[in-house]
Coordinates of C-alpha atoms and ligand atoms in Angstrom, one line a residue:
M1 CA -7.5 9.6 33.1
N2 CA -5.8 7.9 30.6
D3 CA -4.7 5.1 31.7
D4 CA -6.5 3.1 29.2
W5 CA -3.0 5.1 26.6
N6 CA 0.1 4.6 26.4
V7 CA 2.9 4.7 23.4
N8 CA 2.5 0.8 23.3
I9 CA -1.0 1.2 22.5
A10 CA -0.5 3.8 19.8
R11 CA 2.2 1.5 18.2
K12 CA -0.7 -1.5 18.0
I13 CA -3.3 0.6 16.8
Y14 CA -2.0 2.6 14.2
G15 CA -0.1 -0.3 13.0
I16 CA 3.9 0.7 13.4
E17 CA 3.8 -3.0 14.7
N18 CA 4.2 -4.6 11.4
Y19 CA 6.6 -6.7 9.7
M20 CA 7.5 -4.5 6.8
R21 CA 7.4 -1.3 9.0
E22 CA 9.1 -1.5 12.3
S23 CA 11.9 -1.6 11.8
V24 CA 11.8 2.1 9.8
I25 CA 9.8 3.6 12.2
D26 CA 8.7 3.8 15.5
I27 CA 7.0 6.2 18.6
D28 CA 9.5 7.6 20.8
E29 CA 8.7 7.7 25.0
E30 CA 7.1 11.0 24.1
G31 CA 4.9 10.2 21.1
Y32 CA 6.8 11.4 18.3
L33 CA 6.6 9.0 15.1
V34 CA 10.7 8.9 14.2
I35 CA 12.5 7.4 12.1
K36 CA 15.1 5.2 12.4
I37 CA 18.4 4.5 10.7
F38 CA 21.5 2.8 12.6
D39 CA 20.8 3.4 16.3
K40 CA 19.6 6.4 16.2
T41 CA 16.1 8.0 15.4
I42 CA 15.1 11.7 13.7
R43 CA 11.1 13.0 14.8
V44 CA 9.1 13.5 11.8
K45 CA 7.3 16.9 13.1
E46 CA 11.0 18.5 13.7
L47 CA 11.9 17.3 10.3
M48 CA 8.9 19.2 9.4
D49 CA 9.2 22.3 11.7
K50 CA 12.4 22.2 10.5
Y51 CA 12.5 22.8 6.6
N52 CA 9.5 25.1 7.4
F53 CA 7.2 22.8 4.8
D54 CA 3.6 22.2 5.4
I55 CA 3.4 19.0 2.9
A56 CA 6.9 16.6 2.3
Y57 CA 7.6 13.0 1.2
I58 CA 10.1 11.5 3.2
R59 CA 11.9 8.7 1.6
V60 CA 13.6 6.1 3.4
M61 CA 16.0 4.8 1.0
P62 CA 17.2 2.2 3.7
A63 CA 14.0 0.9 3.4
I64 CA 14.4 -0.4 0.7
E65 CA 17.9 -2.5 1.3
R66 CA 16.0 -3.7 4.2
S67 CA 12.9 -5.0 1.9
M68 CA 15.3 -6.1 -0.3
N69 CA 17.2 -8.1 2.8
L70 CA 13.9 -9.6 3.9
V71 CA 13.2 -11.1 0.7
Y72 CA 16.7 -13.0 0.1
N73 CA 17.0 -14.3 3.2
S74 CA 13.3 -15.6 3.0
F75 CA 14.0 -17.8 0.4
T76 CA 18.0 -18.8 1.3
M77 CA 16.3 -19.5 4.6
V78 CA 13.4 -21.8 3.0
R79 CA 15.8 -23.9 0.0
D80 CA 18.3 -24.8 2.8
T81 CA 15.4 -26.0 5.2
L82 CA 13.6 -27.6 1.7
G83 CA 17.3 -28.4 0.5
Y84 CA 15.7 -26.9 -3.2
K85 CA 19.0 -26.7 -5.6
G86 CA 18.0 -24.0 -7.8
N87 CA 19.2 -20.2 -6.9
L88 CA 17.5 -16.7 -6.8
I89 CA 17.5 -14.0 -9.3
P90 CA 15.2 -11.1 -8.2
V91 CA 14.6 -8.3 -10.1
F92 CA 12.6 -4.8 -10.2
P93 CA 9.4 -4.0 -12.3
M94 CA 10.3 -0.8 -12.9
K95 CA 6.6 0.7 -13.3
V96 CA 6.1 -0.4 -9.5
N97 CA 9.1 3.2 -9.1
P98 CA 11.4 4.4 -12.1
T99 CA 12.4 7.4 -10.4
T100 CA 16.0 7.7 -10.5
L101 CA 16.3 7.5 -5.9
V102 CA 14.7 3.8 -6.3
I103 CA 16.9 2.8 -9.0
E104 CA 19.5 3.8 -7.9
S105 CA 19.0 2.9 -5.0
I106 CA 18.3 -1.0 -6.2
L107 CA 21.2 -1.0 -8.5
K108 CA 23.4 -0.4 -5.0
Y109 CA 21.6 -2.3 -2.3
G110 CA 21.2 -4.7 -5.3
E111 CA 24.7 -5.1 -5.5
K112 CA 25.3 -8.3 -3.4
Y113 CA 22.1 -10.3 -5.1
H114 CA 23.1 -9.4 -9.0
W115 CA 19.3 -7.6 -8.8
G116 CA 18.2 -7.1 -11.9
F117 CA 15.0 -5.5 -13.6
N118 CA 12.4 -5.6 -16.0
T119 CA 11.4 -3.2 -17.8
G120 CA 8.4 -2.5 -20.5
S121 CA 9.1 0.9 -22.1
I122 CA 12.2 2.8 -24.4
G123 CA 11.7 5.3 -21.3
E124 CA 12.5 2.5 -18.7
I125 CA 15.6 1.3 -20.6
K126 CA 17.2 4.6 -20.6
T127 CA 16.6 5.7 -17.5
L128 CA 18.5 2.8 -16.6
L129 CA 21.3 3.4 -19.4
K130 CA 21.9 6.1 -17.3
F131 CA 23.1 4.9 -14.3
A132 CA 24.0 0.7 -15.6
D133 CA 27.9 1.6 -16.0
R134 CA 28.0 2.3 -12.5
Y135 CA 27.3 -1.1 -11.0
S136 CA 27.9 -4.5 -12.3
P137 CA 25.9 -6.2 -14.8
R138 CA 22.4 -7.6 -13.8
L139 CA 19.8 -9.8 -15.7
L140 CA 16.7 -7.0 -17.6
I141 CA 13.6 -9.0 -18.5
Y142 CA 11.6 -6.5 -21.1
D143 CA 8.2 -7.6 -21.4
G144 CA 7.0 -4.7 -23.2
V145 CA 6.0 -4.4 -27.4
L146 CA 9.3 -4.7 -29.2
T147 CA 10.1 -2.0 -32.1
E148 CA 13.5 -1.7 -33.7
S149 CA 14.4 1.2 -31.2
T150 CA 14.2 -0.7 -28.2
I151 CA 16.1 -3.1 -29.7
Q152 CA 18.9 -0.3 -30.3
E153 CA 18.5 0.3 -26.6
L154 CA 18.8 -3.5 -25.4
I155 CA 22.1 -3.6 -26.9
K156 CA 23.4 -0.6 -25.2
L157 CA 23.0 -2.8 -22.2
H158 CA 23.8 -6.0 -23.6
N159 CA 27.4 -4.4 -24.5
I160 CA 28.4 -3.2 -21.2
G161 CA 27.4 -7.2 -20.2
W162 CA 23.6 -7.3 -18.9
K163 CA 21.6 -10.3 -19.9
I164 CA 18.7 -10.2 -21.9
I165 CA 15.9 -11.3 -21.8
V166 CA 12.9 -10.4 -23.8
D167 CA 9.5 -11.4 -23.9
V168 CA 8.2 -12.7 -26.5
E169 CA 4.1 -12.5 -27.1
S170 CA 3.3 -12.7 -31.0
E171 CA 4.3 -14.1 -34.3
R172 CA 6.0 -10.2 -35.2
E173 CA 8.3 -10.3 -32.0
V174 CA 9.2 -13.6 -32.6
D175 CA 10.7 -12.6 -36.5
L176 CA 11.9 -10.1 -35.0
L177 CA 14.4 -11.3 -32.5
S178 CA 15.6 -14.1 -35.4
K179 CA 18.0 -10.6 -36.6
Y180 CA 19.7 -10.6 -32.9
P181 CA 21.1 -13.9 -31.5
Q182 CA 22.3 -12.0 -28.8
F183 CA 19.2 -11.8 -26.5
E184 CA 17.7 -15.1 -25.1
I185 CA 13.6 -15.5 -25.1
G186 CA 11.4 -16.0 -22.9
I187 CA 7.9 -17.1 -23.1
R188 CA 5.1 -15.2 -20.9
V189 CA 2.1 -17.1 -20.6
K190 CA -1.4 -15.5 -19.6
P191 CA -2.3 -17.7 -16.5
L192 CA -5.6 -18.9 -15.5
V193 CA -6.3 -19.1 -12.3
K194 CA -9.0 -17.2 -10.8
L195 CA -8.0 -14.8 -7.9
H196 CA -9.3 -12.2 -6.1
G197 CA -8.5 -8.2 -5.8
K198 CA -8.4 -4.9 -7.7
W199 CA -6.2 -6.9 -10.9
S200 CA -7.6 -9.7 -11.1
G201 CA -8.2 -8.4 -14.5
S202 CA -4.6 -9.2 -14.9
V203 CA -5.2 -13.2 -15.2
G204 CA -7.4 -15.1 -17.9
L205 CA -7.8 -14.9 -21.9
S206 CA -8.4 -12.0 -22.4
S207 CA -5.8 -10.2 -20.2
K208 CA -3.7 -8.0 -21.8
F209 CA -0.1 -9.7 -21.7
G210 CA 0.9 -13.6 -22.8
L211 CA 1.0 -15.6 -25.0
T212 CA -1.9 -18.8 -25.2
I213 CA -0.7 -22.0 -25.4
N214 CA -2.0 -22.9 -28.9
A215 CA -0.2 -19.7 -30.4
L216 CA 2.7 -21.3 -29.2
V217 CA 2.9 -24.1 -30.5
K218 CA 1.6 -23.0 -33.9
L219 CA 5.0 -20.4 -33.3
K220 CA 6.8 -23.2 -32.7
S221 CA 6.5 -25.7 -35.8
E222 CA 7.4 -22.2 -37.3
Y223 CA 10.1 -20.1 -36.0
K224 CA 13.2 -23.2 -34.8
H225 CA 15.5 -20.2 -33.0
L226 CA 12.1 -20.5 -31.1
V227 CA 12.4 -23.4 -28.7
E228 CA 16.6 -22.7 -28.3
R229 CA 16.4 -19.5 -27.7
S230 CA 14.1 -19.9 -24.8
T231 CA 15.3 -19.6 -21.4
L232 CA 12.4 -17.8 -19.3
L233 CA 8.6 -18.9 -18.3
H234 CA 7.1 -15.7 -16.9
M235 CA 3.8 -15.1 -15.3
H236 CA 2.7 -12.7 -13.6
P237 CA -1.2 -13.1 -11.8
G238 CA -1.7 -8.8 -11.0
S239 CA -0.4 -7.3 -7.8
Q240 CA -1.6 -7.3 -4.1
V241 CA -2.7 -11.6 -4.3
Y242 CA -3.8 -10.9 -0.5
K243 CA -5.4 -14.8 -0.1
Y244 CA -3.1 -17.4 0.5
V245 CA -4.9 -20.1 -1.2
D246 CA -5.0 -18.1 -4.7
I247 CA -1.0 -17.6 -4.3
K248 CA -1.2 -21.5 -3.9
N249 CA -3.1 -22.4 -6.7
Y250 CA -1.2 -19.8 -9.3
F251 CA 1.6 -21.2 -8.4
Y252 CA 0.2 -24.8 -9.1
E253 CA -1.0 -23.3 -12.2
V254 CA 2.9 -21.7 -13.2
K255 CA 3.7 -25.5 -12.6
Q256 CA 1.7 -27.1 -14.9
V257 CA 2.7 -24.9 -17.4
Y258 CA 6.6 -25.4 -17.0
D259 CA 5.6 -28.9 -17.0
E260 CA 4.1 -28.6 -20.2
L261 CA 6.9 -26.6 -21.9
R262 CA 9.2 -28.6 -21.4
H263 CA 7.3 -31.4 -22.4
L264 CA 7.0 -29.5 -25.8
G265 CA 10.4 -29.8 -26.5
F266 CA 11.2 -26.2 -24.6
E267 CA 14.2 -27.7 -22.8
N268 CA 16.5 -24.5 -21.9
I269 CA 13.5 -23.5 -20.2
T270 CA 15.1 -23.2 -16.3
M271 CA 14.3 -19.6 -15.4
V272 CA 10.8 -19.7 -13.7
D273 CA 9.3 -15.9 -13.3
T274 CA 6.4 -15.6 -11.6
G275 CA 5.5 -12.0 -11.5
G276 CA 4.4 -9.7 -9.0
G277 CA 1.0 -9.7 -6.5
M278 CA 3.1 -11.0 -3.5
A279 CA 1.0 -9.1 -1.1
Y280 CA 2.1 -5.9 1.1
P281 CA 0.9 -5.9 4.5
Y282 CA -0.6 -2.2 5.0
V283 CA -2.7 -3.8 7.8
D284 CA -0.2 -7.0 9.5
V285 CA -3.0 -8.7 11.1
G286 CA -3.1 -11.2 8.5
D287 CA -6.7 -12.2 8.0
G288 CA -6.6 -12.9 4.2
D289 CA -7.9 -9.3 3.5
E290 CA -7.1 -6.9 0.4
E291 CA -5.2 -5.0 3.5
S292 CA -4.0 -7.6 5.1
P293 CA -2.3 -11.0 3.9
D294 CA -2.6 -14.2 5.3
Y295 CA 0.7 -14.9 4.1
T296 CA 4.2 -14.1 4.5
I297 CA 7.1 -13.3 2.2
V298 CA 8.3 -17.5 3.8
D299 CA 5.1 -18.5 3.2
Y300 CA 5.4 -17.3 -0.8
F301 CA 8.2 -19.3 -0.9
K302 CA 7.5 -22.3 0.8
E303 CA 5.4 -22.5 -1.4
L304 CA 6.7 -21.9 -4.7
L305 CA 10.1 -23.8 -4.0
E306 CA 7.5 -27.0 -2.6
K307 CA 6.1 -26.8 -6.2
F308 CA 9.5 -27.2 -7.6
I309 CA 11.2 -29.4 -5.9
S310 CA 11.0 -32.7 -8.0
T311 CA 11.6 -30.8 -10.7
I312 CA 14.4 -32.2 -12.7
P313 CA 17.1 -29.5 -12.3
N314 CA 15.1 -27.0 -10.0
P315 CA 14.6 -23.9 -11.7
T316 CA 15.8 -20.6 -10.9
I317 CA 13.1 -19.0 -9.3
I318 CA 12.9 -14.6 -10.5
Y319 CA 11.4 -12.9 -8.6
E320 CA 9.9 -10.2 -9.6
G321 CA 8.3 -8.3 -7.1
G322 CA 7.5 -4.8 -6.4
R323 CA 5.0 -3.0 -4.3
F324 CA 7.0 -5.3 -1.4
I325 CA 10.1 -3.7 -2.1
V326 CA 9.2 0.4 -2.2
S327 CA 6.2 0.4 -0.6
S328 CA 7.6 1.2 2.7
H329 CA 10.7 3.6 1.9
R330 CA 7.8 6.6 1.4
L331 CA 6.3 8.3 3.6
V332 CA 3.7 11.5 2.8
V333 CA 3.7 14.2 5.4
A334 CA 1.2 17.1 5.6
K335 CA 0.6 20.0 8.1
V336 CA -3.2 20.3 9.2
V337 CA -4.2 23.7 8.2
D338 CA -8.3 24.1 9.5
V339 CA -10.5 21.9 11.8
R340 CA -14.3 21.9 11.1
S341 CA -17.2 21.3 12.4
Y342 CA -20.1 18.5 11.3
S343 CA -22.0 20.4 13.2
A344 CA -22.4 22.9 16.0
V345 CA -25.4 22.8 18.4
H346 CA -26.2 24.9 20.6
S347 CA -30.0 24.7 21.7
I348 CA -32.8 23.0 23.6
H349 CA -33.1 20.0 21.7
E350 CA -29.2 19.0 22.6
Q351 CA -30.2 19.8 26.3
I352 CA -32.8 17.5 26.6
V353 CA -31.0 14.7 25.1
K354 CA -27.9 15.0 27.5
M355 CA -30.8 14.6 30.8
K356 CA -31.8 11.7 29.3
D357 CA -31.5 8.5 30.9
F358 CA -30.8 5.5 28.8
N359 CA -31.2 2.3 30.6
S360 CA -30.1 -0.2 27.4
I361 CA -29.2 -0.5 22.9
G362 CA -33.2 -1.4 22.8
E363 CA -34.3 2.3 24.6
L364 CA -31.8 4.2 22.7
K365 CA -32.5 2.6 19.5
E366 CA -36.0 3.1 19.5
F367 CA -35.4 7.1 20.1
I368 CA -33.2 7.2 17.4
E369 CA -35.4 5.4 15.2
N370 CA -38.1 7.9 16.6
V371 CA -35.9 11.2 15.6
E372 CA -35.2 9.5 11.6
K373 CA -38.6 8.7 11.4
F374 CA -39.3 12.2 11.9
L375 CA -36.0 13.9 10.0
H376 CA -37.7 11.9 7.2
E377 CA -41.1 13.5 7.8
L378 CA -39.1 17.1 7.6
R379 CA -37.4 16.3 4.8
S380 CA -40.0 15.4 2.5
E381 CA -41.9 18.0 3.3
Q382 CA -42.0 21.0 1.0
P383 CA -41.1 23.8 1.5
F384 CA -37.5 23.2 2.7
N385 CA -37.0 25.6 4.5
N386 CA -33.9 27.9 6.1
G387 CA -36.2 27.2 9.5
K388 CA -36.7 23.5 9.0
R389 CA -33.1 23.6 7.2
E390 CA -31.6 24.9 10.1
L391 CA -33.8 22.0 13.4
Y392 CA -32.7 18.7 10.5
E393 CA -28.9 20.0 11.0
E394 CA -29.5 20.3 14.4
L395 CA -31.2 16.9 14.9
I396 CA -29.0 14.5 12.2
A397 CA -25.6 16.6 15.0
I398 CA -27.8 15.1 18.2
V399 CA -27.3 11.6 16.3
R400 CA -24.2 12.0 15.6
E401 CA -22.6 13.4 18.1
D402 CA -25.3 12.8 22.2
L403 CA -26.6 9.9 21.2
S404 CA -23.3 8.3 20.2
A405 CA -21.9 9.4 23.1
K406 CA -24.7 8.4 25.3
L407 CA -24.5 4.7 23.4
T408 CA -20.8 5.0 24.6
E409 CA -21.8 5.8 28.5
L410 CA -23.8 2.9 28.2
I411 CA -20.9 0.9 27.1
L412 CA -19.0 2.5 29.7
S413 CA -21.1 2.0 32.6
G414 CA -21.6 -1.8 31.7
K415 CA -25.0 -1.7 30.6
A416 CA -24.7 -2.7 27.0
D417 CA -22.1 -4.6 25.7
I418 CA -19.7 -4.1 23.1
S419 CA -20.3 -7.2 21.2
D420 CA -24.0 -7.1 20.9
V421 CA -23.3 -3.3 20.2
L422 CA -21.0 -4.2 17.2
K423 CA -23.9 -6.9 16.1
N424 CA -26.3 -4.2 15.9
H425 CA -25.3 -2.3 12.3
K426 CA -26.8 0.8 12.8
I427 CA -26.3 1.5 16.1
A428 CA -22.7 0.7 15.9
R429 CA -22.2 3.4 13.1
L430 CA -23.0 5.8 15.2
L431 CA -19.8 5.0 17.3
V432 CA -17.4 4.8 14.1
T433 CA -18.3 8.1 12.3
P434 CA -16.6 11.2 12.7
T435 CA -17.5 14.4 14.1
K436 CA -14.6 16.7 12.9
R437 CA -13.3 17.5 9.0
F438 CA -9.6 18.8 9.5
V439 CA -8.1 20.0 6.0
L440 CA -4.9 18.8 4.9
N441 CA -1.8 20.9 3.2
M442 CA -1.9 18.5 0.6
S443 CA -3.3 17.0 -3.1
I444 CA -4.4 13.4 -2.6
F445 CA -4.4 13.0 -6.3
A446 CA -1.0 14.0 -6.4
D447 CA 0.4 12.9 -3.3
I448 CA -1.4 9.4 -3.0
P449 CA -3.1 9.0 -6.3
D450 CA -4.0 5.2 -5.4
A451 CA -6.2 6.3 -3.0
V452 CA -9.1 7.8 -5.4
L453 CA -7.8 5.4 -8.5
V454 CA -8.5 2.2 -6.5
D455 CA -9.3 3.2 -2.8
Q456 CA -6.4 2.2 -2.3
Y457 CA -6.2 2.2 1.9
F458 CA -2.9 4.1 3.2
P459 CA -2.2 3.3 6.9
V460 CA -2.4 7.1 8.5
I461 CA -1.0 8.7 11.8
P462 CA -0.2 11.7 13.3
A463 CA 3.6 12.9 13.6
Q464 CA 3.1 13.5 17.8
R465 CA 1.3 13.4 20.6
L466 CA 0.9 9.3 20.0
N467 CA 1.7 9.7 23.6
E468 CA -1.6 11.1 24.2
K469 CA -5.2 9.9 23.7
P470 CA -7.0 10.8 20.6
H471 CA -9.8 13.1 21.0
V472 CA -11.8 13.3 17.7
L473 CA -12.9 10.8 14.8
A474 CA -12.3 13.1 12.0
S475 CA -12.7 13.0 8.2
M476 CA -9.7 14.9 6.7
S477 CA -10.0 16.5 3.0
D478 CA -7.3 17.5 0.7
L479 CA -6.4 21.2 -0.6
T480 CA -8.3 20.1 -4.0
C481 CA -12.4 20.8 -5.0
D482 CA -12.7 17.4 -5.4
S483 CA -15.2 15.8 -3.6
M484 CA -13.0 12.6 -3.9
G485 CA -9.9 14.6 -2.1
E486 CA -11.3 13.0 1.1
I487 CA -10.2 10.1 2.8
K488 CA -12.1 8.9 6.0
Q489 CA -11.4 4.8 6.3
F490 CA -8.7 3.8 9.0
I491 CA -8.1 0.4 10.2
S492 CA -8.0 0.1 13.7
A493 CA -5.7 -3.4 14.5
G494 CA -7.2 -3.5 17.8
V495 CA -6.5 -7.4 17.3
K496 CA -3.0 -7.1 18.9
L497 CA -4.3 -5.4 21.9
Q498 CA -4.4 -7.5 25.7
S499 CA -7.0 -5.3 27.6
K500 CA -10.8 -6.6 27.5
T501 CA -12.5 -2.8 27.6
P502 CA -12.6 -0.9 24.1
I503 CA -10.8 2.0 23.6
F504 CA -13.0 5.5 22.8
T505 CA -11.7 8.8 21.5
I506 CA -11.4 12.0 24.6
L507 CA -13.3 14.6 23.3
D508 CA -16.3 13.0 21.1
S509 CA -16.6 9.1 22.8
K510 CA -16.4 7.6 19.6
L511 CA -14.8 4.0 18.8
I512 CA -10.6 3.8 18.6
A513 CA -10.8 -0.1 18.8
V514 CA -12.2 -3.0 20.0
P515 CA -9.4 -5.5 22.0
G516 CA -9.4 -8.6 19.6
L517 CA -11.1 -7.0 16.6
K518 CA -10.0 -5.9 13.7
L519 CA -12.2 -2.5 13.0
K520 CA -12.9 0.2 9.9
L521 CA -14.0 3.1 11.3
R522 CA -15.0 6.0 8.7
G523 CA -12.6 8.4 10.9
I524 CA -8.7 8.7 11.9
P525 CA -8.4 9.2 15.5
L526 CA -6.7 12.7 15.9
H527 CA -5.6 15.0 18.2
L528 CA -7.0 19.0 18.3
P529 CA -4.0 20.8 17.0
N530 CA -3.8 23.5 20.3
R531 CA -3.4 27.0 19.1
G532 CA 0.1 27.9 17.1
E533 CA 0.7 23.4 17.1
N534 CA 2.1 22.6 13.6
Y535 CA -0.2 19.1 13.7
Y536 CA 1.1 17.1 11.2
V537 CA -0.7 14.0 9.6
V538 CA 1.8 10.9 8.0
F539 CA 0.6 8.7 5.2
L540 CA 2.2 5.6 5.2
D541 CA 3.3 3.0 2.6
T542 CA 3.2 5.4 -0.4
G543 CA 6.3 4.1 -1.9
A544 CA 5.1 2.1 -4.5
Y545 CA 2.8 2.7 -7.7
Q546 CA 2.1 6.6 -6.7
D547 CA 5.5 9.0 -7.8
T548 CA 4.0 8.3 -11.2
L549 CA 0.6 7.9 -11.2
S550 CA 0.5 11.1 -9.7
M551 CA -1.8 13.9 -10.8
K552 CA -2.1 17.7 -11.4
H553 CA -6.3 18.4 -10.1
N554 CA -6.3 21.6 -10.0
L555 CA -2.4 22.8 -10.1
I556 CA -1.8 21.5 -6.7
Y557 CA 1.6 19.6 -7.0
G558 CA 5.2 19.3 -6.6
A559 CA 6.2 18.3 -2.3
P560 CA 9.2 18.8 -1.8
E561 CA 11.1 16.0 -0.5
I562 CA 13.4 14.6 2.8
I563 CA 15.7 12.1 1.4
I564 CA 17.2 9.9 4.1
R565 CA 20.2 8.0 3.3
E566 CA 22.8 5.8 5.2
Q567 CA 26.7 6.8 3.9
D568 CA 29.4 6.1 5.4
G569 CA 28.1 5.7 8.8
E570 CA 26.3 8.1 8.9
V571 CA 22.9 9.4 8.4
R572 CA 22.8 12.1 5.7
I573 CA 19.5 13.6 4.8
D574 CA 18.9 16.1 2.0
I575 CA 16.3 18.8 0.8
A576 CA 14.7 18.1 -2.7
K577 CA 12.2 20.1 -4.8
H578 CA 10.3 18.2 -6.9
E579 CA 11.2 19.4 -10.3
E580 CA 15.2 18.3 -9.6
L581 CA 13.5 14.6 -9.6
Y582 CA 11.3 13.6 -12.1
T583 CA 12.1 16.8 -15.0
Ligands
LIG601 C1 3.3 -4.3 -12.5 C2 4.2 -5.9 -12.5 C3 4.7 -6.3 -11.3 C4 5.5 -6.0 -10.1 O1 3.8 -5.9 -8.9 P1 3.9 -5.9 -7.3 O2 2.3 -6.8 -7.5 O3 4.2 -4.7 -7.4 O4 5.1 -6.7 -6.8 C5 5.6 -7.5 -11.7 N1 5.8 -8.4 -13.0 C6 4.8 -7.8 -14.0 C7 5.1 -8.6 -15.3 C8 4.4 -6.6 -13.5 O5 3.5 -6.1 -14.5

């Protein structure tokens, strides 16, 4: 019965086949989601059961090392291919995740690459100072507002051997720096290029950071030390720049600004920091959508080095990506505490619809339109009493469930073609709307705040039963009493499937995937938990930005953490309480 479902298909649809993720997580033969460390696998469900957690963050620290290796190796590969002469100095922008676990990992795994940091506040510098003396000294690029007290903290880092570059953005800062010759100066310039995405406001003349060239020219004539001590050009295009063409245009501008600065006499500038923006493949199908960028880290460096290869000398490249480095290391796991139906219909109307035969999409569509017309009339009649309300609810459920099932029958029996159905928006909608609401023991505001703040897509996957075809499409609600505490989007990577036929859920006959297509579903394909079963849902790629943006809405926050590390060739698992990590 399930010949159109197996673990391999689950890997594709739920996005385990992903170049950032597949070295860290997988699905085992019995359908459990597992974390891969060395040659061992650890089942997420067993971890949760063992510690009796209803919600937890699992931190897979080696995932950070793998991302760092990937960045460094990609650069080296491109450099060697092109014959580029400049080096790479990567830095980690601390605002992306300043938790001590992450900072220590960057210091430790970054030892071999001299991975440095980009900070923007005194608090971040103080955090670094807690660990810095245990590791080799690094590069620090400071791009916050400069004050005397920040300078004192920077001096401490400088005194233990760190190289400090301070960005200037105003005359006051240039003036202040004249007293501190131990710091090099970075010129932060506002990019003007037009980009797609949520952070497109980070560029342009009215953006928050950076100097205009006009201001720079003026400062240059007044402060002699500015030209002498400037060693870095620093620009930042905003985060998750998901279109390759935008990256190309942006690098083109960086190159122009670089040439211009050298032309103006800034001859000691031999480092170029292109900021963040390297897009993370939340969905790895490469179609240039917000969640699935159409370029890779190799493309990124290839584009950048090609721009600068004719510049003499070839500048040192500062890689300042954050999202790309830490997203994959954190998983949010939450238990399903309740499953609710959108409707409970046991009525005469339901029977009638069940018996009715439809022979084409046209017939079905006509029927639905009539029901909708009736629904509209029903709603506009006053009074809208309980009897009418009941009828209204029933009919909605019939459209959502029974007519949707009829449509699936039409497709499976060959009377309707899936591509025709998908072209018809109204009808197609039926196949992707959820019929169940799963209540999860979590707070979206606390655990994945960007889902609320910027409508960020985080991939979702059950922790178990991935060898069984999902039963239903479900929306997911959290424990907060806020209507924004809900997740309904699922991007199904059917693009990767080889078969020919679409895949439907077992119980509510909704679409899970269509081979060759990327589908946006309005619910997540999940299984109905058995009586007494601890059924867990896992949000992937939550390692960037979420920890510090976390909100305390309804006072639901403070998940415990399961920290997974490699130590002396062994897997080490620690449990930490929320308070221990953030206070
Ligand atoms: C936020 C920020 C970054 C990190 O951006 P990502 O898209 O997360 O890589 C890098 N540089 C600067 C200056 C930033 O403000």
